[in-house]
Short mmCIF file of C-alpha atoms in Angstrom, two decimals:
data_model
loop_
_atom_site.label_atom_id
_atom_site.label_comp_id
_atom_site.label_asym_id
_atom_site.label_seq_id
_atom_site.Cartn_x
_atom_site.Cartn_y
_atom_site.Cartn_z
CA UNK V 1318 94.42 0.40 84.05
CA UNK V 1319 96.32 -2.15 82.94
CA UNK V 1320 100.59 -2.80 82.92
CA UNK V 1321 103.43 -5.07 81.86
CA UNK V 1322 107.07 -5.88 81.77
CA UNK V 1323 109.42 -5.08 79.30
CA UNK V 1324 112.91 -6.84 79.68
CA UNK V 1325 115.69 -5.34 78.31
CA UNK V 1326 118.58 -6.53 77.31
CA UNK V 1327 121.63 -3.66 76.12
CA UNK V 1328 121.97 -0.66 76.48
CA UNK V 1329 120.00 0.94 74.05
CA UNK V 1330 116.88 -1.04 72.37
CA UNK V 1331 113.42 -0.26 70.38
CA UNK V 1332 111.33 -3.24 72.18
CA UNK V 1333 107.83 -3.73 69.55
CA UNK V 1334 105.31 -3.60 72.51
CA UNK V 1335 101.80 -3.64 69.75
CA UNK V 1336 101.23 -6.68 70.76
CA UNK V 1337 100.86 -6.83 74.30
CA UNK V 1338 98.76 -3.40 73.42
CA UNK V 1339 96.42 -5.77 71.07
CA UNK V 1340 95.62 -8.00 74.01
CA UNK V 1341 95.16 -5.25 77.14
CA UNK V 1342 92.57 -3.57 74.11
CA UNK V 1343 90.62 -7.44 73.83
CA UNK V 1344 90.19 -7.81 77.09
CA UNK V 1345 89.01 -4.42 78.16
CA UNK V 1346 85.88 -4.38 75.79
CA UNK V 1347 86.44 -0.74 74.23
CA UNK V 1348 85.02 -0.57 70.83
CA UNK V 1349 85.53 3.58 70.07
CA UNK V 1350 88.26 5.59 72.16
CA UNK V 1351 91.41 6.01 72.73
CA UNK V 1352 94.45 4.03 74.14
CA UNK V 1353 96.98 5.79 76.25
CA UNK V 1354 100.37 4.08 76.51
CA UNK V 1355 102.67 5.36 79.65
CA UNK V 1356 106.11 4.36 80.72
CA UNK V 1357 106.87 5.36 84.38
CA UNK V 1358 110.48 5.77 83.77
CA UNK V 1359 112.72 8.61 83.66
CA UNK V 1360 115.66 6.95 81.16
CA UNK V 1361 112.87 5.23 78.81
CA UNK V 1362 109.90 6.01 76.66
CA UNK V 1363 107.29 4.94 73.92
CA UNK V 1364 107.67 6.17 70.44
CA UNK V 1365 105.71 5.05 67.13
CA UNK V 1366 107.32 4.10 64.37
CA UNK V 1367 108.47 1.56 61.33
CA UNK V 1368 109.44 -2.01 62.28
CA UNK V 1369 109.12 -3.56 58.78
CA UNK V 1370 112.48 -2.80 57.96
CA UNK V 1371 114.44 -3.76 61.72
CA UNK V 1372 117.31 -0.89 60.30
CA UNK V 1373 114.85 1.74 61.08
CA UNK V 1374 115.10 1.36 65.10
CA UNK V 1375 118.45 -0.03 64.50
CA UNK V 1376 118.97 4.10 63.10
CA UNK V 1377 116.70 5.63 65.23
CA UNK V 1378 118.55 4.37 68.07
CA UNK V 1379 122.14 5.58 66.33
CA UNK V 1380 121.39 8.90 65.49
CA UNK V 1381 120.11 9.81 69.07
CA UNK V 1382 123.33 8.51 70.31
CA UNK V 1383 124.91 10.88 68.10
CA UNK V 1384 123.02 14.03 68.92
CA UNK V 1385 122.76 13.22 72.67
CA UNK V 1386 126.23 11.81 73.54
CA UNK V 1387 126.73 9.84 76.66
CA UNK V 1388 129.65 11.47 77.81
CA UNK V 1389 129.54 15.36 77.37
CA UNK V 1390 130.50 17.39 80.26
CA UNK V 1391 127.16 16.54 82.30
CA UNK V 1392 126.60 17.21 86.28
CA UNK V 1393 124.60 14.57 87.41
CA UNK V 1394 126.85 11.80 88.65
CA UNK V 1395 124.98 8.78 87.75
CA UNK V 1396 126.07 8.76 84.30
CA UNK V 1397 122.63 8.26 82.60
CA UNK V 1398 121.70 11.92 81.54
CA UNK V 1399 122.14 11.13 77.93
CA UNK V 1400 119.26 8.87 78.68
CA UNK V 1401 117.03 11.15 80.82
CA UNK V 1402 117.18 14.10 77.70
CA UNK V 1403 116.18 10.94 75.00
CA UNK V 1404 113.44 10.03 77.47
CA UNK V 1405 112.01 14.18 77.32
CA UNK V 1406 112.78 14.14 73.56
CA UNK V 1407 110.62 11.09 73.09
CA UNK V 1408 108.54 11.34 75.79
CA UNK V 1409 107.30 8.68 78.00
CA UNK V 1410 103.04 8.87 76.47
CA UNK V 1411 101.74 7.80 73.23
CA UNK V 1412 98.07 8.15 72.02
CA UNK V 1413 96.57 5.78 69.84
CA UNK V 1414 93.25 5.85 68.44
CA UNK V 1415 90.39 3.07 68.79
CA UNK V 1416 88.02 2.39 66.33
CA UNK V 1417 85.28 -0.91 65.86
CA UNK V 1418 87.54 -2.17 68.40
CA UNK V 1419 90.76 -1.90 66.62
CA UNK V 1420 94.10 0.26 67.01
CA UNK V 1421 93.94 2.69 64.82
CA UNK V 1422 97.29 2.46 63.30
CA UNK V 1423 98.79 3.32 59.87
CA UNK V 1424 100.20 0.60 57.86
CA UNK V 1425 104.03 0.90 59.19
CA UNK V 1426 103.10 2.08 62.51
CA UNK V 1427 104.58 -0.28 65.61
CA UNK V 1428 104.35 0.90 68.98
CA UNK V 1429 107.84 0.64 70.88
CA UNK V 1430 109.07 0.91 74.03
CA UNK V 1431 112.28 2.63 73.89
CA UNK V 1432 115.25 2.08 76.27
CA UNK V 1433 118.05 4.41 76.89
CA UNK V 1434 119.93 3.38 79.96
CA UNK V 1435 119.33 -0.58 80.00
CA UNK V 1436 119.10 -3.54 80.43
CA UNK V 1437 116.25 -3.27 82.83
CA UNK V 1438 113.09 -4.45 84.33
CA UNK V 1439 110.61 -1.67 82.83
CA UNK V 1440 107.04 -1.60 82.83
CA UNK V 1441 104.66 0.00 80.30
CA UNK V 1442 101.10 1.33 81.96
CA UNK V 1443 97.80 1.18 79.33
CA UNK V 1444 94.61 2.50 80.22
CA UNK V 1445 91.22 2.73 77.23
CA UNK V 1446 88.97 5.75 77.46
CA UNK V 1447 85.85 4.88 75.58
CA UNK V 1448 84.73 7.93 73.14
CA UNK V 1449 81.02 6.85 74.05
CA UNK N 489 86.53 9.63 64.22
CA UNK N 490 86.89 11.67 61.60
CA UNK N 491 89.69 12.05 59.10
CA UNK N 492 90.92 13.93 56.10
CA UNK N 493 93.74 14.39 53.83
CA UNK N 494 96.78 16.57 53.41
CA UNK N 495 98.73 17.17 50.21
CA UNK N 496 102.51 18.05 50.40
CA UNK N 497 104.42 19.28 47.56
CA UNK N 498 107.98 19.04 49.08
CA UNK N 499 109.92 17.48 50.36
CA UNK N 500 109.96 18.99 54.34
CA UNK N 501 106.73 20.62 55.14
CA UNK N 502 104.89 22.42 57.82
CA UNK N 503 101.14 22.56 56.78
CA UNK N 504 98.43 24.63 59.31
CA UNK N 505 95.65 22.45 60.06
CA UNK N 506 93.95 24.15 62.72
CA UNK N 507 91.35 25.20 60.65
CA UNK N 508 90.40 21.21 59.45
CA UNK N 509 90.54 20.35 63.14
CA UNK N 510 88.06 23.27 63.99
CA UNK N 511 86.06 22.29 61.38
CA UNK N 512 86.20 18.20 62.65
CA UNK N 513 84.82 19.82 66.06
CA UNK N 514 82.03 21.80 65.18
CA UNK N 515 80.44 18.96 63.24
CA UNK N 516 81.20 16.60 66.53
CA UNK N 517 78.91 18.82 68.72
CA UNK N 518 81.44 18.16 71.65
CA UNK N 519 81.45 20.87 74.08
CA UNK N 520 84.05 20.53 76.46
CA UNK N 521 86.53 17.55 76.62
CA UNK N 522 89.46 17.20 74.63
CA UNK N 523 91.10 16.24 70.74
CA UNK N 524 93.38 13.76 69.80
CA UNK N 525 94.80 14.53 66.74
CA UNK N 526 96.90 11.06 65.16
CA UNK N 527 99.29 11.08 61.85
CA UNK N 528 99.13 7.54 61.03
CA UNK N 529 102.44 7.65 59.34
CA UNK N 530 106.09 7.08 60.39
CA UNK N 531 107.79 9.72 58.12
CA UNK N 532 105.95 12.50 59.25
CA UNK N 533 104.14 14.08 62.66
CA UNK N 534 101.81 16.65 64.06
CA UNK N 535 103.19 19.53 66.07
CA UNK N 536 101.71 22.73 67.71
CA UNK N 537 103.64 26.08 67.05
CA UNK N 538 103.62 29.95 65.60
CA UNK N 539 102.27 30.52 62.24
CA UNK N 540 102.21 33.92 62.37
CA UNK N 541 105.25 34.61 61.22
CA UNK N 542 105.80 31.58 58.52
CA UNK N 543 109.61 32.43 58.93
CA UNK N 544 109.37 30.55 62.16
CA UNK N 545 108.15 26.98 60.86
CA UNK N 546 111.05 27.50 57.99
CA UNK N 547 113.58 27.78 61.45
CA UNK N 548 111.85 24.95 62.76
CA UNK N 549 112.33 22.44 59.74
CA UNK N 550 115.99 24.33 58.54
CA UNK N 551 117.43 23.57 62.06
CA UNK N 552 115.73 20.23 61.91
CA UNK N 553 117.44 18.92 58.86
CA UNK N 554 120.82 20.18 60.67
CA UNK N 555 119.94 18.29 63.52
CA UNK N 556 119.59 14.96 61.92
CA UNK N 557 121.08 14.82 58.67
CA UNK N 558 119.49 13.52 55.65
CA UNK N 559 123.08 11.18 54.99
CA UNK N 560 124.61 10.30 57.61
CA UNK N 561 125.61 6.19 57.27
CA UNK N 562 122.38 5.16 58.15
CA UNK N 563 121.64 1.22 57.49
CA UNK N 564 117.93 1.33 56.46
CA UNK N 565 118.22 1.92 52.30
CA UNK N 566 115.15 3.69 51.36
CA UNK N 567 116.87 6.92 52.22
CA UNK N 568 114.57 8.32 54.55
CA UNK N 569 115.67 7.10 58.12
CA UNK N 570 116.46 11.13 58.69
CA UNK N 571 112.31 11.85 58.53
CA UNK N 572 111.27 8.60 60.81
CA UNK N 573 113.89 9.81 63.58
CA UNK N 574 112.63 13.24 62.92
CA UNK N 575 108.63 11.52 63.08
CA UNK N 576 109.79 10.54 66.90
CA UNK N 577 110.85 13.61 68.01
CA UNK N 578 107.65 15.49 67.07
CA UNK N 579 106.14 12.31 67.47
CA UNK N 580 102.56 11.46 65.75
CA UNK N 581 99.77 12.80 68.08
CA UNK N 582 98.65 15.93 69.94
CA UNK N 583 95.93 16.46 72.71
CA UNK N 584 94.09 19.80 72.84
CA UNK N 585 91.56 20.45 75.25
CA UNK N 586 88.39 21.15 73.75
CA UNK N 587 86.42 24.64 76.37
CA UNK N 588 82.59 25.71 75.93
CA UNK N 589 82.79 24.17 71.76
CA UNK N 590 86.14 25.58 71.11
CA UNK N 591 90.13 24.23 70.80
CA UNK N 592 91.55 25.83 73.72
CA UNK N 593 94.96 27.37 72.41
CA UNK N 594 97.20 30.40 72.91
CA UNK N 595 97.49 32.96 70.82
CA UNK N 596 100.36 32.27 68.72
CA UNK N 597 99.60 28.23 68.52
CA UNK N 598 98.82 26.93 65.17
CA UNK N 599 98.26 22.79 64.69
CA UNK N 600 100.47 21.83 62.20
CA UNK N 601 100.97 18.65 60.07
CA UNK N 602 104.91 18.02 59.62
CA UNK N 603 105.95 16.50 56.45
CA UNK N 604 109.99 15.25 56.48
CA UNK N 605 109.79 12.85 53.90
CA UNK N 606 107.44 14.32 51.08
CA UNK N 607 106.03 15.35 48.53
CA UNK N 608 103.05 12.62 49.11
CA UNK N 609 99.03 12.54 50.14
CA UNK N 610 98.63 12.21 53.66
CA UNK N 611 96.13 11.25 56.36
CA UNK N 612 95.44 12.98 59.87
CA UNK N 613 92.72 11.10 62.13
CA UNK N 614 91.04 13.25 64.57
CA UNK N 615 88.67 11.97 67.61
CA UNK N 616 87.22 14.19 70.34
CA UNK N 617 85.94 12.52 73.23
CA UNK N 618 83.57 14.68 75.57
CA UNK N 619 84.31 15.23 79.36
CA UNK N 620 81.07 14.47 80.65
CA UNK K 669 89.31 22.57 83.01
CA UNK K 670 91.05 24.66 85.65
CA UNK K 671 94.83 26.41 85.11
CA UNK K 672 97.17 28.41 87.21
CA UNK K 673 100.63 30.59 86.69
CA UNK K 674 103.84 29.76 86.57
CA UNK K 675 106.24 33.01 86.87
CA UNK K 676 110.18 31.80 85.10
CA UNK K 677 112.75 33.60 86.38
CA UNK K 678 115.12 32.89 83.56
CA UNK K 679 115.52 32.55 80.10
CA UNK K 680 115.77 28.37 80.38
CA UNK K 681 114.29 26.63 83.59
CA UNK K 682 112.31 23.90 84.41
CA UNK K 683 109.93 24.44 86.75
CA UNK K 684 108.39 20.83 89.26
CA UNK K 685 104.86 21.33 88.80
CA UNK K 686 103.28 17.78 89.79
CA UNK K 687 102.01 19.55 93.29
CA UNK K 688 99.69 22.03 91.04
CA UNK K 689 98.63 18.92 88.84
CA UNK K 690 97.54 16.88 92.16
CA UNK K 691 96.13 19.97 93.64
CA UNK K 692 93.94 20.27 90.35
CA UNK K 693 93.18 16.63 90.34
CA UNK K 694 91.46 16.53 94.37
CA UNK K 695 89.29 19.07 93.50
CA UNK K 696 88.21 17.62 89.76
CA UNK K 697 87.57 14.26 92.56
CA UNK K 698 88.40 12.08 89.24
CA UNK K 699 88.99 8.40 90.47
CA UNK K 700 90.35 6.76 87.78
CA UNK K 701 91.08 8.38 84.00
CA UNK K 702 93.22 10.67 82.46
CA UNK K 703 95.16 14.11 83.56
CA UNK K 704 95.91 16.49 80.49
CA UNK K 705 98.43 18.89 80.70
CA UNK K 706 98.45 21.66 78.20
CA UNK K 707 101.18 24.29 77.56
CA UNK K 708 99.31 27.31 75.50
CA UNK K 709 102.80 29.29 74.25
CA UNK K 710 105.04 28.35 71.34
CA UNK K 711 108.55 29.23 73.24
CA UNK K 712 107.51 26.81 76.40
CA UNK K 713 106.62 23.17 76.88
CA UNK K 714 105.59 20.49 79.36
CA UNK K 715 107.61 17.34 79.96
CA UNK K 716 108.22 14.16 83.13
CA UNK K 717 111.59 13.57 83.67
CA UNK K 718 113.82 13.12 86.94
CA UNK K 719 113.70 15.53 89.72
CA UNK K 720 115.95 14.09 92.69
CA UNK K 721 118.92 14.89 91.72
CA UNK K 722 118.55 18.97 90.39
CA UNK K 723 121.27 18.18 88.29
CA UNK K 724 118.77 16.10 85.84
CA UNK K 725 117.06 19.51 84.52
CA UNK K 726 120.17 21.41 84.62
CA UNK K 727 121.75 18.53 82.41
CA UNK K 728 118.75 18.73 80.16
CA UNK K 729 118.51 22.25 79.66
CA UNK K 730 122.18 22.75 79.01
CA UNK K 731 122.36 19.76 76.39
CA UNK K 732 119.17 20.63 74.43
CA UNK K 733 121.09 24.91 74.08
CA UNK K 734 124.04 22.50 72.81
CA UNK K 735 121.56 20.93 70.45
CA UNK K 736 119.47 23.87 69.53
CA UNK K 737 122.40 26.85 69.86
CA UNK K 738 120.45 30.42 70.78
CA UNK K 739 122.09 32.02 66.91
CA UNK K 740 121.91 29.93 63.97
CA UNK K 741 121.49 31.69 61.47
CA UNK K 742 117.72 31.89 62.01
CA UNK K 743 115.26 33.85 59.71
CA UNK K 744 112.48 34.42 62.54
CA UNK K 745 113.45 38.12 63.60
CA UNK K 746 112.58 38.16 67.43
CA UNK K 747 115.53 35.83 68.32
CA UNK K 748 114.00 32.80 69.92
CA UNK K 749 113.77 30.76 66.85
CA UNK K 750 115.80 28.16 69.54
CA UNK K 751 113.06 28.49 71.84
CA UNK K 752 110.10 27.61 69.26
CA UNK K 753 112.54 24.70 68.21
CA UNK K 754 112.36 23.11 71.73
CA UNK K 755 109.06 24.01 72.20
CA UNK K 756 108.23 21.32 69.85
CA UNK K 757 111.03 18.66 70.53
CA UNK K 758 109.30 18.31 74.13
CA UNK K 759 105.95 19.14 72.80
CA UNK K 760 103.02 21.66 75.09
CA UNK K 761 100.91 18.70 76.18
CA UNK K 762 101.53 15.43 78.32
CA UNK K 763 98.91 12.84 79.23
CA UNK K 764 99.25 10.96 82.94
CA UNK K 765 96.62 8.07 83.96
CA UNK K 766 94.75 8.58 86.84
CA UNK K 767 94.09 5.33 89.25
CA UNK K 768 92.53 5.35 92.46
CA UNK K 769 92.17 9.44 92.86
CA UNK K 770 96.20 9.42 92.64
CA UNK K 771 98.61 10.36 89.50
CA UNK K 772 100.16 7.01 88.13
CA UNK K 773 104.07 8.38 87.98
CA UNK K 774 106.73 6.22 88.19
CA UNK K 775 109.46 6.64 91.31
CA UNK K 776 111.34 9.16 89.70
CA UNK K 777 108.95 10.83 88.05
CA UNK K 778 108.17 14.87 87.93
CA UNK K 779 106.09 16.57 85.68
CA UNK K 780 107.75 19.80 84.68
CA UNK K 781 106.95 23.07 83.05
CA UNK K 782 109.93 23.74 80.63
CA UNK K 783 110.87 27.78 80.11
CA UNK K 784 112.68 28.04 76.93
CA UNK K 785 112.30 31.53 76.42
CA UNK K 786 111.84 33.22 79.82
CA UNK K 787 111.40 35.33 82.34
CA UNK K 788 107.74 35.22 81.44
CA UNK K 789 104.43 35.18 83.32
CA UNK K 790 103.42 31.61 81.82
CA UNK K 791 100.19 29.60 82.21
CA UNK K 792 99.08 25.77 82.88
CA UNK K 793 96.05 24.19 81.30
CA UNK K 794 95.01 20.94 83.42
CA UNK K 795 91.92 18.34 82.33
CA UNK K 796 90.40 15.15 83.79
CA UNK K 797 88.64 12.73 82.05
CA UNK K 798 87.10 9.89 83.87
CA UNK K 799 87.45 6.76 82.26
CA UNK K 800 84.50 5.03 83.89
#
């Protein structure tokens, strides 16, 4: 298993994390698997989606706020529960295909690491299973 | 890995694939293990739900469209951003465990491929990797 | 692949299952891999979220009825349309990485079984996978 840091820096922020996938996937050798991507937090979590166009997180990120508001009659007292029912919605694993030792990812596929109750020090988990 | 293609004719689409993924297992001889089933696409997903009454994937995509709204002063100006925050939700993969050759599911579970932003030819990659 | 009950009591709940999960995991005596967690029902799910403060899963549970109200005009005629909804918002399977015969969660972390359309008699699908 492997892991990194994510700094964040606001509040609420689609971090492109393919990258640092790329390089944990070179190192560990696997030609044919799959990748699984874990967040150990309970306000953040790893999504797949577009980051050609930087709007798309920028609306991702805007319309959650809207269906999960941070203030809205909730019990817990910490003030971050808008953030812990993003992190569920989301969820905090993604699965990603390997093939000839490549991600398998579609062309406008990006792998982020989503945060809902920053800025933080996260850290994103990444273990290979090989399919041999 | 395996993959094959699904046609959608509308715009918003729940299409059963369960029988494609049984199909994808047979010919992979895997006994027990599990299936990752990946939508390499950022406007659409893969889900697990009822099929036997179709009125419940026509709830499921209705109260989806209520949920996020296809206007609703987004920034990103293709006019889609409502089916990539709807592609997070359901998000792109699925796992199924895979018992004695066959997709271990409930009775009412069907594997289907969600269209939001169709109609258009899509791809689902499957991969099962064996328990050992 | 082993699995075990869960018995809701109500028509939402979230039930802490992680000491099932680990119980499953000693005797599988997988060192390092993956843990697969598989929901087989359409009206129930399977998500990791906070479990400290009890207030978390109240706070979830009561925001995602908000999101997904019980009557909305659905067309499904057994009256859990909601239930299927949330079923796959949260989705029936999670993946957690196994390192060192122990379940990589973070701090706060508790995987939960997530009643949507209860009281039921409900069961838990659990896999290993050694990565080595």
């Amino acid at each position: 298993m492997d892991q990194f840091i994510v700094k964040t820096h606001s509040r609420f922020g689609m971090i492109d994390i393919t990258g640092e996938i790329r390089s944990v996937l070179k190192k560990s050798g696997v030609e044919n698997g799959a990748c699984y991507i874990f967040v150990p937090h309970t306000t953040a979590a790893v999504t797949i989606n577009e980051n050609a166009d930087p709007d798309v997180p920028k609306d991702i990120l805007m319309e959650m706020d809207r269906m999960v508001p941070l203030y809205d009659d909730y019990r817990h007292t910490e003030g971050n529960s808008a953030a812990h029912i993003k992190a569920s919605l989301f969820g905090p694993s993604e699965v990603v295909l390997v093939e000839d030792g490549n991600l398998v990812l579609g062309t406008w596929q990006s792998i982020f690491f989503c945060e809902f109750d920053g800025p933080r020090t996260r850290k994103v988990m990444v273990r290979f299973i090989s399919a041999g």
